[in-house]
Coordinates of C-alpha atoms in Angstrom, one line a residue:
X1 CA -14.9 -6.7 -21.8
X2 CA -11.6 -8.3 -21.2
X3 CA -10.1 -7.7 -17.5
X4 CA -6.9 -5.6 -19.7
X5 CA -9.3 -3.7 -21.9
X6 CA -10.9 -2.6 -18.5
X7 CA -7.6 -1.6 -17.3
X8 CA -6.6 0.1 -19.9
X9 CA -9.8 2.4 -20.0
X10 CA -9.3 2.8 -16.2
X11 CA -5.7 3.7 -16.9
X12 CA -7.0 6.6 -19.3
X13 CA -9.9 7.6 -17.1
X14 CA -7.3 8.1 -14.2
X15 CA -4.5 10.2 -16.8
X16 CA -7.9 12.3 -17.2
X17 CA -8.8 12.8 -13.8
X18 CA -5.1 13.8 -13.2
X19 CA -4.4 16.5 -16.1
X20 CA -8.3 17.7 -14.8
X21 CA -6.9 18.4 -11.1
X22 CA -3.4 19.5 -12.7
X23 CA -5.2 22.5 -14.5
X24 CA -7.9 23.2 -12.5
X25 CA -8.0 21.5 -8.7
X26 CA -3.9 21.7 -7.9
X27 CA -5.1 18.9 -4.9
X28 CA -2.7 15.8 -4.1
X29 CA -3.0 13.6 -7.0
X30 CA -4.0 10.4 -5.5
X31 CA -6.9 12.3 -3.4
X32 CA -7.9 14.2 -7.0
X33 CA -8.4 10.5 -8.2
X34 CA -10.1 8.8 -5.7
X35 CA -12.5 11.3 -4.8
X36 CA -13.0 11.8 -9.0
X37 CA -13.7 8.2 -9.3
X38 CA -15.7 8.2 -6.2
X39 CA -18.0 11.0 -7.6
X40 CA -18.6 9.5 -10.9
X41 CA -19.6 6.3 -9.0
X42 CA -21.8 8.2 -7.2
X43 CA -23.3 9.8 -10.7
X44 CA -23.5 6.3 -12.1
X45 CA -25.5 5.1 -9.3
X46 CA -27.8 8.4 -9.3
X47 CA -28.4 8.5 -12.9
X48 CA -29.7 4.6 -12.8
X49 CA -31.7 5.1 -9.9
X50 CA -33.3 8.0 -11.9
X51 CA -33.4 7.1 -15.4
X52 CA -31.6 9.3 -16.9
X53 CA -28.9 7.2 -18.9
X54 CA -28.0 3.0 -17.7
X55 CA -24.6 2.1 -16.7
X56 CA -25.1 1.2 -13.2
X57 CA -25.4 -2.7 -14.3
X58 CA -22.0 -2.6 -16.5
X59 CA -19.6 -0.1 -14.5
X60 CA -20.5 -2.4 -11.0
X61 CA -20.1 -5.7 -13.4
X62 CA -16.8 -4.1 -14.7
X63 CA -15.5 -2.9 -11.5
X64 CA -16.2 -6.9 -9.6
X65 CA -14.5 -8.8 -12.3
X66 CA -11.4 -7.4 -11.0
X67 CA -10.0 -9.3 -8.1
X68 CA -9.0 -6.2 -6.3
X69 CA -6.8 -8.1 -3.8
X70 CA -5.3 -10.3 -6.4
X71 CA -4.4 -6.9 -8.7
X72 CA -3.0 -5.3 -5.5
X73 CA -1.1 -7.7 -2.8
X74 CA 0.1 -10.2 -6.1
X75 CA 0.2 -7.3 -8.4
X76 CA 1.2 -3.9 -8.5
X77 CA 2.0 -4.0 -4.8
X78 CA 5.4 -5.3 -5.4
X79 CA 6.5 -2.0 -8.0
X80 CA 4.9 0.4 -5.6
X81 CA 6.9 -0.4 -2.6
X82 CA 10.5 -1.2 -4.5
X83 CA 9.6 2.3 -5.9
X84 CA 9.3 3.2 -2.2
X85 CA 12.5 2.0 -1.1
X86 CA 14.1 3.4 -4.3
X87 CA 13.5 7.0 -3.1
X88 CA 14.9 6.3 0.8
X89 CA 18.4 7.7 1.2
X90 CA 20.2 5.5 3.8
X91 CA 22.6 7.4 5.6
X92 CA 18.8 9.5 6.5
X93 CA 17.6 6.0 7.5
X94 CA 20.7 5.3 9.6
X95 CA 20.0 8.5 11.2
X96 CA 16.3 8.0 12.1
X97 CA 16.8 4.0 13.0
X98 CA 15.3 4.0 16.4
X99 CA 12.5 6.2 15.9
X100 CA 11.2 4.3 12.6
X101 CA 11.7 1.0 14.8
X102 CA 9.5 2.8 17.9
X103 CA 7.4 3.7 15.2
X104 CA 6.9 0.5 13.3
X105 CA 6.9 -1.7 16.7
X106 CA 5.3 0.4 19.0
X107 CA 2.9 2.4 17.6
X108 CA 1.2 -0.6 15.4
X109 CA 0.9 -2.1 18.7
X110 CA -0.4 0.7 20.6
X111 CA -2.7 1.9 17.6
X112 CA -4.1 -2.0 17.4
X113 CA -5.2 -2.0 21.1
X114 CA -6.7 1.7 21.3
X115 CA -8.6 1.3 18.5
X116 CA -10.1 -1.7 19.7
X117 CA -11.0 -0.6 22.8
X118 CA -12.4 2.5 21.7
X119 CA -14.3 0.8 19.2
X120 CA -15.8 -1.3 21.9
X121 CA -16.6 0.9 23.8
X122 CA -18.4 2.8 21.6
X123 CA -20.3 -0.2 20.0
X124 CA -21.4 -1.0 23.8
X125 CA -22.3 2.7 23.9
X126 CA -24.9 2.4 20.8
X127 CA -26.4 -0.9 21.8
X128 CA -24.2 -3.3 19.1
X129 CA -23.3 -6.5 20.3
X130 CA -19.8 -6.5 19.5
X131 CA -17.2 -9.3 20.8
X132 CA -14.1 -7.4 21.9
X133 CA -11.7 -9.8 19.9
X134 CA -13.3 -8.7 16.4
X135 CA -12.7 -5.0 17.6
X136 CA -8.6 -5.5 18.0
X137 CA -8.9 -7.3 15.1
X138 CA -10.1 -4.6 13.5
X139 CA -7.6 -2.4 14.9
X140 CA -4.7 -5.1 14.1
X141 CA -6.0 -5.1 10.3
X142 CA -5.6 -0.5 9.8
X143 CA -3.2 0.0 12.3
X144 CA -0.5 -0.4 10.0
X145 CA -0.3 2.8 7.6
X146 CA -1.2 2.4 4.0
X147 CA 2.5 3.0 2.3
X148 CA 1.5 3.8 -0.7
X149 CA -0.7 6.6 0.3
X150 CA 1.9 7.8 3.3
X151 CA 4.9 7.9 -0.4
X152 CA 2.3 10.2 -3.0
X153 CA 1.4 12.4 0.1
X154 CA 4.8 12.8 1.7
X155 CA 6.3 13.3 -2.3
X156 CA 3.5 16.0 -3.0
X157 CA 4.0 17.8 1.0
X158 CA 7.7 18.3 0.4
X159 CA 7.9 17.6 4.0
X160 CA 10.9 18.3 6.2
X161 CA 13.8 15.5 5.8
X162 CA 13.6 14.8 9.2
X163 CA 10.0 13.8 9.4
X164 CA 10.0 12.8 6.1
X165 CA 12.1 10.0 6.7
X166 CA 10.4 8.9 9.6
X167 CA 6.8 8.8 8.3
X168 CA 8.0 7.0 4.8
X169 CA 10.3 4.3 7.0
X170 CA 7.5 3.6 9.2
X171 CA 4.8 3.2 6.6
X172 CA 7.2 0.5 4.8
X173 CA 8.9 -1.4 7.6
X174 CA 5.8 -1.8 9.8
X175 CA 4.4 -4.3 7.5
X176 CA 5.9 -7.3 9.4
X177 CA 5.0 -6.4 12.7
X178 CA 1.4 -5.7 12.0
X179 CA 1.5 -9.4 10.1
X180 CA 1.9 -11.0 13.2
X181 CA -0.6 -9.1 15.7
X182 CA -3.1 -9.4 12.8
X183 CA -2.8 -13.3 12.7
X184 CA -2.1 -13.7 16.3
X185 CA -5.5 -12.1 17.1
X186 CA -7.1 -14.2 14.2
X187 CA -6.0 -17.2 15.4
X188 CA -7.5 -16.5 18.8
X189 CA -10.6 -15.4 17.4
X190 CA -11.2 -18.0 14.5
X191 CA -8.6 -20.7 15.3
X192 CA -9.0 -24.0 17.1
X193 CA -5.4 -23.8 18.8
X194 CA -4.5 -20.7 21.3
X195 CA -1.4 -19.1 20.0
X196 CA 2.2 -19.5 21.7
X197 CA 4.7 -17.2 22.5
X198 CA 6.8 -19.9 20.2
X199 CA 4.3 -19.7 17.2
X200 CA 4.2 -15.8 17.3
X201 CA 7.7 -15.7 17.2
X202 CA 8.0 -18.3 14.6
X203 CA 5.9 -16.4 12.7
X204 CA 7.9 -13.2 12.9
X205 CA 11.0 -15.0 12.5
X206 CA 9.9 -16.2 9.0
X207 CA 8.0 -13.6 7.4
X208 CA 9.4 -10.2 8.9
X209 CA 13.1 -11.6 8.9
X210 CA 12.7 -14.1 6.4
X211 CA 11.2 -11.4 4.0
X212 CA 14.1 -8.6 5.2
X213 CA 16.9 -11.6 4.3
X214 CA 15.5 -12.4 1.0
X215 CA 15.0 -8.8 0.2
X216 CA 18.6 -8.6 0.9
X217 CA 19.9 -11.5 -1.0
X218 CA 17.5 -10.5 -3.9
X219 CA 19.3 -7.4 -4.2
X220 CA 22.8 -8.4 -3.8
X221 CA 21.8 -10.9 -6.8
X222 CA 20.5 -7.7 -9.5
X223 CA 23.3 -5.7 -8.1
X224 CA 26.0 -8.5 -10.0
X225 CA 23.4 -8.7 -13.0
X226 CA 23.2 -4.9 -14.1
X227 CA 26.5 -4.7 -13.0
X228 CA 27.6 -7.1 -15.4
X229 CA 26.3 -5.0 -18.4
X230 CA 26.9 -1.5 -19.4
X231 CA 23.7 -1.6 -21.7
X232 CA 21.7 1.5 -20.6
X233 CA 18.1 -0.3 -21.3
X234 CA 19.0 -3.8 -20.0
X235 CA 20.1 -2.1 -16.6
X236 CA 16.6 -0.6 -16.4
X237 CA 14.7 -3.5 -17.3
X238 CA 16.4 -5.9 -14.6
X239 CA 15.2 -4.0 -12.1
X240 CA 11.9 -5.0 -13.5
X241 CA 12.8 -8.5 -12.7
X242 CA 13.0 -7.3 -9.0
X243 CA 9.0 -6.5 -8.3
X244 CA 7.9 -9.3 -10.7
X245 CA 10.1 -12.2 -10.7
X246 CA 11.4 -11.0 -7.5
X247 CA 8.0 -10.6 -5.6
X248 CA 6.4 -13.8 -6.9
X249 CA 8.9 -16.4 -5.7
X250 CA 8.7 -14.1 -1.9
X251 CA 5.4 -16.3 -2.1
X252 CA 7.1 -19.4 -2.6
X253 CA 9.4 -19.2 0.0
X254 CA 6.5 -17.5 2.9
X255 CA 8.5 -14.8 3.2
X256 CA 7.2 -11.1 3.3
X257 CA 7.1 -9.7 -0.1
X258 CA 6.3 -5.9 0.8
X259 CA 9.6 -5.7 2.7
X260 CA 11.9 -7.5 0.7
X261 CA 11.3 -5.0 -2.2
X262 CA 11.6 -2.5 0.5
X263 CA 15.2 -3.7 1.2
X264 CA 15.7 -4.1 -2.5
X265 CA 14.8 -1.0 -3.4
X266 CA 17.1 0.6 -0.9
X267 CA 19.9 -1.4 -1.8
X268 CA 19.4 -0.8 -5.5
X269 CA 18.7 2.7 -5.0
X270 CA 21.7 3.5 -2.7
X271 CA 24.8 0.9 -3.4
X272 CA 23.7 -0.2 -7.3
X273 CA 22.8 3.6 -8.3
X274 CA 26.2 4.9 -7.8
X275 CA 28.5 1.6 -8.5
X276 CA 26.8 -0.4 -10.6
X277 CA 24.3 1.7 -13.1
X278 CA 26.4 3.5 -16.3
X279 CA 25.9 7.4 -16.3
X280 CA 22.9 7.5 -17.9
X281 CA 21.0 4.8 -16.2
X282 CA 21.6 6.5 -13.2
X283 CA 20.5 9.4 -14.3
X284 CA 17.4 8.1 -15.7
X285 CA 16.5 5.3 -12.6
X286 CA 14.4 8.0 -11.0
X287 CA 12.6 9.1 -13.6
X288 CA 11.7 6.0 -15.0
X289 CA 10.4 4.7 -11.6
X290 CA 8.8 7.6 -11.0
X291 CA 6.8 7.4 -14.1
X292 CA 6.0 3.4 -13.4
X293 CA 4.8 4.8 -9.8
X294 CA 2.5 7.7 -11.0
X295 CA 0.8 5.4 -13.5
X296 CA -0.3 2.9 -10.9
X297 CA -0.7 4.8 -8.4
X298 CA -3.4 6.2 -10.5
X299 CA -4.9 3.4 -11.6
X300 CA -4.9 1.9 -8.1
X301 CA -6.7 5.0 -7.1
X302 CA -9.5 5.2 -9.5
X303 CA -10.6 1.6 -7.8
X304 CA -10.6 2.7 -4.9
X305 CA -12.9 4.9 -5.9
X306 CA -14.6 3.1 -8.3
X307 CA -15.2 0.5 -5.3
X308 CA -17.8 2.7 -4.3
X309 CA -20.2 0.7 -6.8
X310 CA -19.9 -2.3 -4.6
X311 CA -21.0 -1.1 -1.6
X312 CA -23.6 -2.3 0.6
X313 CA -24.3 -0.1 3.3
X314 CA -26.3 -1.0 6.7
X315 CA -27.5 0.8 9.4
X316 CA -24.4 0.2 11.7
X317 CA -22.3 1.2 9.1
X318 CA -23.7 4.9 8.5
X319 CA -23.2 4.9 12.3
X320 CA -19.7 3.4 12.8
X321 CA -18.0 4.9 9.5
X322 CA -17.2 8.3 10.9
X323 CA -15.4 7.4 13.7
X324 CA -13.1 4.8 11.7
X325 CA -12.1 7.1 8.6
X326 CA -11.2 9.7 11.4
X327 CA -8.7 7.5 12.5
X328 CA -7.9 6.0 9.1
X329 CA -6.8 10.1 8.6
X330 CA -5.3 10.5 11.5
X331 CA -2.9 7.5 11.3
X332 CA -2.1 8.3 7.9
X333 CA -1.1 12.6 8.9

């Protein structure tokens, strides 16, 4: 089976899950989803170890042919976000700029170094011989919050405007920061050279700026093309261009892709939106985003879910797990 046939039967099975939940469960969507695919994983797995029907062999085989990294972070990453930044309103943003930055800065760095610790300490507790780099390493690597999980949950919540803004600004602009701690502490741990406070900074200076400059410029750029037509479908489809086109050539230049569709989005969605979309485009820019954002959402979902298949669990992890989706949950709330 063809890596689009399997998407497209993952697409279906995820639609399914979500008109289940919508009649029956009322839960978040994305958690109806995952925890869906995650029990029919778990029946696949159950119903091969007992003999009851043989799909073990193809679902795992199906599920490992897709390069879940390469179908998220040079995929569907790129809509996700620019749907993100779409939905910010930025005289909101203007209004919460210090604490998102306090947020995004300070609390990845604090969230990096407490988790380490902690999860030293408790590895020394339990008699694991665990190096405390690899711990803040850890911590560097989930500190960051998931945006795209933070966006369907604070959507769904209806939370205050206040907080909203602060959780969804943080989840998108901390992307950067937690780039460079994550890579600083790799290089220490794996790399032959010590990094320097002029590397570090080099490093922030080209793919947290870099990416927040060509975000910028990328934007300014669409905002002349779709206001150069009054076509109401070729408006729509260039911003297409903006997570595809857009996102891929972020690569080229070593710049941070996830926040230059951030900016992109925020520019098209507050300075395009009202000057350069016709009436009915802007009308429809919403709702047309929102429908690309459900769809993979849902499809990103169901893997994570379906990843369950792969797993290889040892004793350390049945020990260790517990404590690290607690914080996963907490970071996320």
């Amino acid at each position: 089976m063809s890596v689009y046939q399997t998407l497209c039967f993952l697409s279906a099975a995820a639609m399914l899950i979500a008109l289940i939940n919508s009649k029956i469960g009322k839960m978040q969507t994305t958690i109806a989803i995952t925890a869906g695919a995650m029990m029919l994983s778990l029946l696949i797995l159950v119903a091969g170890q007992n003999d009851w029907f043989q799909l073990t062999e193809l679902a795992t085989e199906t599920v490992a042919d897709i390069d879940f990294e390469d179908f998220l972070l040079q995929g569907i990453l790129g809509f996700l976000l620019f749907a993100g930044g779409l939905g910010i309103k930025l005289p909101h943003l203007k209004d919460q700029k210090w604490e998102i930055t306090g947020l995004a800065l300070g609390a990845t760095l604090f969230s990096t170094f407490f988790i380490g610790f902690v999860l030293y300490g408790f590895c020394l507790l339990i008699g694991i011989q665990f190096d405390l780099i690899y711990c803040l390493l850890f911590g560097a690597l989930i500190s960051p919050t998931d945006p795209i999980a933070v966006l369907a949950i604070v959507k769904k919540l209806n939370a205050p405007q206040r907080v909203s803004t602060q959780v969804e600004g943080e989840s998108l602009f901390n992307d950067g920061f937690g780039l460079v701690i994550f890579v600083t502490l790799f290089t220490i741990a794996f790399g032959s050279e010590a990094p320097t406070l002029g590397s570090v900074t080099a490093l922030f200076l080209q793919e947290a700026i870099g990416g927040i400059v060509y975000g910028f410029v990328l934007g300014l750029v669409f905002h002349y093309l779709i206001s150069s037509t009054d076509d109401h479908s070729m408006e729509l489809l260039l911003t297409i261009g903006i997570p595809t086109a857009g996102y891929a050539f972020a690569e080229f230049l070593h710049v941070s892709g996830p926040l230059s569709m951030v900016v992109s989005g925020i520019m098209i969605g507050n300075w395009t939106r009202y000057i350069g979309f016709s009436k009915q485009s802007e009308e429809h820019l919403d709702h047309f985003w929102e429908l690309v954002d459900e769809f993979l959402n849902g499809v990103l979902f169901l893997l994570i879910g379906m990843s369950m298949l792969l797993f290889q669990f040892h004793q350390e992890d049945w020990i260790m797990m517990p404590s690290r989706y607690r914080w996963c949950f907490v970071r996320v709330i």
